[in-house]
Amino acid sequence: MKKVLIKLIRIYQKIPGPWHSSCRYIPTCSEYAIEAIDIYGVFKGGIMAIKRILRCNPWGGSGYDPVIKEDKNEKIC
């Protein structure tokens, strides 16, 4: 399922349209979605991607916003 979803996003990236050049974040929302789904899976990565897309609006933020990679070895006291 993960590979299928990533493939669909890659197809979306190749479709010409006015919305592709207006992403406010680096990496773009579609690249963020691919990375989040690849790292966290379809469910958690998909939710992260949806939240990112909702933040990408004229009143939202902008700039560098990478996928946060959890360090599973890090312990919280």
PDB file of C-alpha atoms in Angstrom:
ATOM      1  CA  MET A   1       0.000   0.000   0.000  1.00  0.00           C
ATOM      2  CA  LYS A   2       2.865   2.370   0.844  1.00  0.00           C
ATOM      3  CA  LYS A   3       4.480   1.937  -2.585  1.00  0.00           C
ATOM      4  CA  VAL A   4       1.155   2.496  -4.359  1.00  0.00           C
ATOM      5  CA  LEU A   5       0.499   5.737  -2.485  1.00  0.00           C
ATOM      6  CA  ILE A   6       4.021   7.016  -3.144  1.00  0.00           C
ATOM      7  CA  LYS A   7       3.623   6.140  -6.841  1.00  0.00           C
ATOM      8  CA  LEU A   8       0.347   8.109  -6.974  1.00  0.00           C
ATOM      9  CA  ILE A   9       2.086  11.140  -5.446  1.00  0.00           C
ATOM     10  CA  ARG A  10       4.904  10.839  -8.017  1.00  0.00           C
ATOM     11  CA  ILE A  11       2.286  10.786 -10.805  1.00  0.00           C
ATOM     12  CA  TYR A  12       0.656  13.892  -9.293  1.00  0.00           C
ATOM     13  CA  GLN A  13       4.052  15.637  -9.322  1.00  0.00           C
ATOM     14  CA  LYS A  14       4.368  15.065 -13.075  1.00  0.00           C
ATOM     15  CA  ILE A  15       0.945  16.536 -13.916  1.00  0.00           C
ATOM     16  CA  PRO A  16       1.348  20.174 -14.995  1.00  0.00           C
ATOM     17  CA  GLY A  17      -0.647  22.716 -13.049  1.00  0.00           C
ATOM     18  CA  PRO A  18      -0.481  26.177 -11.499  1.00  0.00           C
ATOM     19  CA  TRP A  19      -0.370  24.852  -7.911  1.00  0.00           C
ATOM     20  CA  HIS A  20       2.961  23.006  -8.280  1.00  0.00           C
ATOM     21  CA  SER A  21       5.174  26.081  -8.177  1.00  0.00           C
ATOM     22  CA  SER A  22       3.464  27.791  -5.255  1.00  0.00           C
ATOM     23  CA  CYS A  23       4.408  25.579  -2.301  1.00  0.00           C
ATOM     24  CA  ARG A  24       5.393  27.724   0.688  1.00  0.00           C
ATOM     25  CA  TYR A  25       7.602  25.097   2.280  1.00  0.00           C
ATOM     26  CA  ILE A  26      10.878  23.315   1.602  1.00  0.00           C
ATOM     27  CA  PRO A  27      10.617  20.414   0.877  1.00  0.00           C
ATOM     28  CA  THR A  28       7.418  20.746  -1.129  1.00  0.00           C
ATOM     29  CA  CYS A  29       4.253  19.268   0.339  1.00  0.00           C
ATOM     30  CA  SER A  30       4.342  16.306  -2.039  1.00  0.00           C
ATOM     31  CA  GLU A  31       8.001  15.556  -1.230  1.00  0.00           C
ATOM     32  CA  TYR A  32       7.158  15.859   2.466  1.00  0.00           C
ATOM     33  CA  ALA A  33       4.279  13.398   1.993  1.00  0.00           C
ATOM     34  CA  ILE A  34       6.517  10.879   0.220  1.00  0.00           C
ATOM     35  CA  GLU A  35       9.161  11.080   2.943  1.00  0.00           C
ATOM     36  CA  ALA A  36       6.633  10.902   5.803  1.00  0.00           C
ATOM     37  CA  ILE A  37       4.861   7.891   4.281  1.00  0.00           C
ATOM     38  CA  ASP A  38       8.165   6.176   3.566  1.00  0.00           C
ATOM     39  CA  ILE A  39       9.418   6.658   7.144  1.00  0.00           C
ATOM     40  CA  TYR A  40       6.220   6.296   9.198  1.00  0.00           C
ATOM     41  CA  GLY A  41       3.925   4.238   6.977  1.00  0.00           C
ATOM     42  CA  VAL A  42       0.623   4.960   5.299  1.00  0.00           C
ATOM     43  CA  PHE A  43      -1.409   5.808   8.409  1.00  0.00           C
ATOM     44  CA  LYS A  44       0.899   8.027  10.503  1.00  0.00           C
ATOM     45  CA  GLY A  45       2.788   9.387   7.474  1.00  0.00           C
ATOM     46  CA  GLY A  46      -0.499  10.109   5.717  1.00  0.00           C
ATOM     47  CA  ILE A  47      -1.798  12.044   8.716  1.00  0.00           C
ATOM     48  CA  MET A  48       1.459  14.020   8.864  1.00  0.00           C
ATOM     49  CA  ALA A  49       1.111  14.816   5.140  1.00  0.00           C
ATOM     50  CA  ILE A  50      -2.506  15.953   5.524  1.00  0.00           C
ATOM     51  CA  LYS A  51      -1.557  18.233   8.434  1.00  0.00           C
ATOM     52  CA  ARG A  52       1.253  19.707   6.341  1.00  0.00           C
ATOM     53  CA  ILE A  53      -1.060  20.352   3.386  1.00  0.00           C
ATOM     54  CA  LEU A  54      -3.530  22.097   5.703  1.00  0.00           C
ATOM     55  CA  ARG A  55      -0.715  24.355   6.974  1.00  0.00           C
ATOM     56  CA  CYS A  56       0.240  25.306   3.409  1.00  0.00           C
ATOM     57  CA  ASN A  57      -2.002  28.317   2.888  1.00  0.00           C
ATOM     58  CA  PRO A  58      -1.593  32.086   2.596  1.00  0.00           C
ATOM     59  CA  TRP A  59      -2.071  32.514   6.367  1.00  0.00           C
ATOM     60  CA  GLY A  60       0.143  29.595   7.362  1.00  0.00           C
ATOM     61  CA  GLY A  61       3.884  29.437   7.803  1.00  0.00           C
ATOM     62  CA  SER A  62       6.615  29.003   5.244  1.00  0.00           C
ATOM     63  CA  GLY A  63      10.261  28.021   4.996  1.00  0.00           C
ATOM     64  CA  TYR A  64      12.200  24.885   5.864  1.00  0.00           C
ATOM     65  CA  ASP A  65       9.919  22.245   7.415  1.00  0.00           C
ATOM     66  CA  PRO A  66      11.402  18.738   7.168  1.00  0.00           C
ATOM     67  CA  VAL A  67       9.837  15.476   8.308  1.00  0.00           C
ATOM     68  CA  ILE A  68      10.877  14.984  11.926  1.00  0.00           C
ATOM     69  CA  LYS A  69      12.619  11.664  12.335  1.00  0.00           C
ATOM     70  CA  GLU A  70      12.061  10.063  15.737  1.00  0.00           C
ATOM     71  CA  ASP A  71      15.138   8.700  17.465  1.00  0.00           C
ATOM     72  CA  LYS A  72      13.924   5.395  18.877  1.00  0.00           C
ATOM     73  CA  ASN A  73      17.061   5.089  21.028  1.00  0.00           C
ATOM     74  CA  GLU A  74      16.503   8.437  22.731  1.00  0.00           C
ATOM     75  CA  LYS A  75      14.998   8.030  26.187  1.00  0.00           C
ATOM     76  CA  ILE A  76      12.904  10.658  27.894  1.00  0.00           C
ATOM     77  CA  CYS A  77      13.496  10.997  31.637  1.00  0.00           C
TER      78      CYS A  77
END
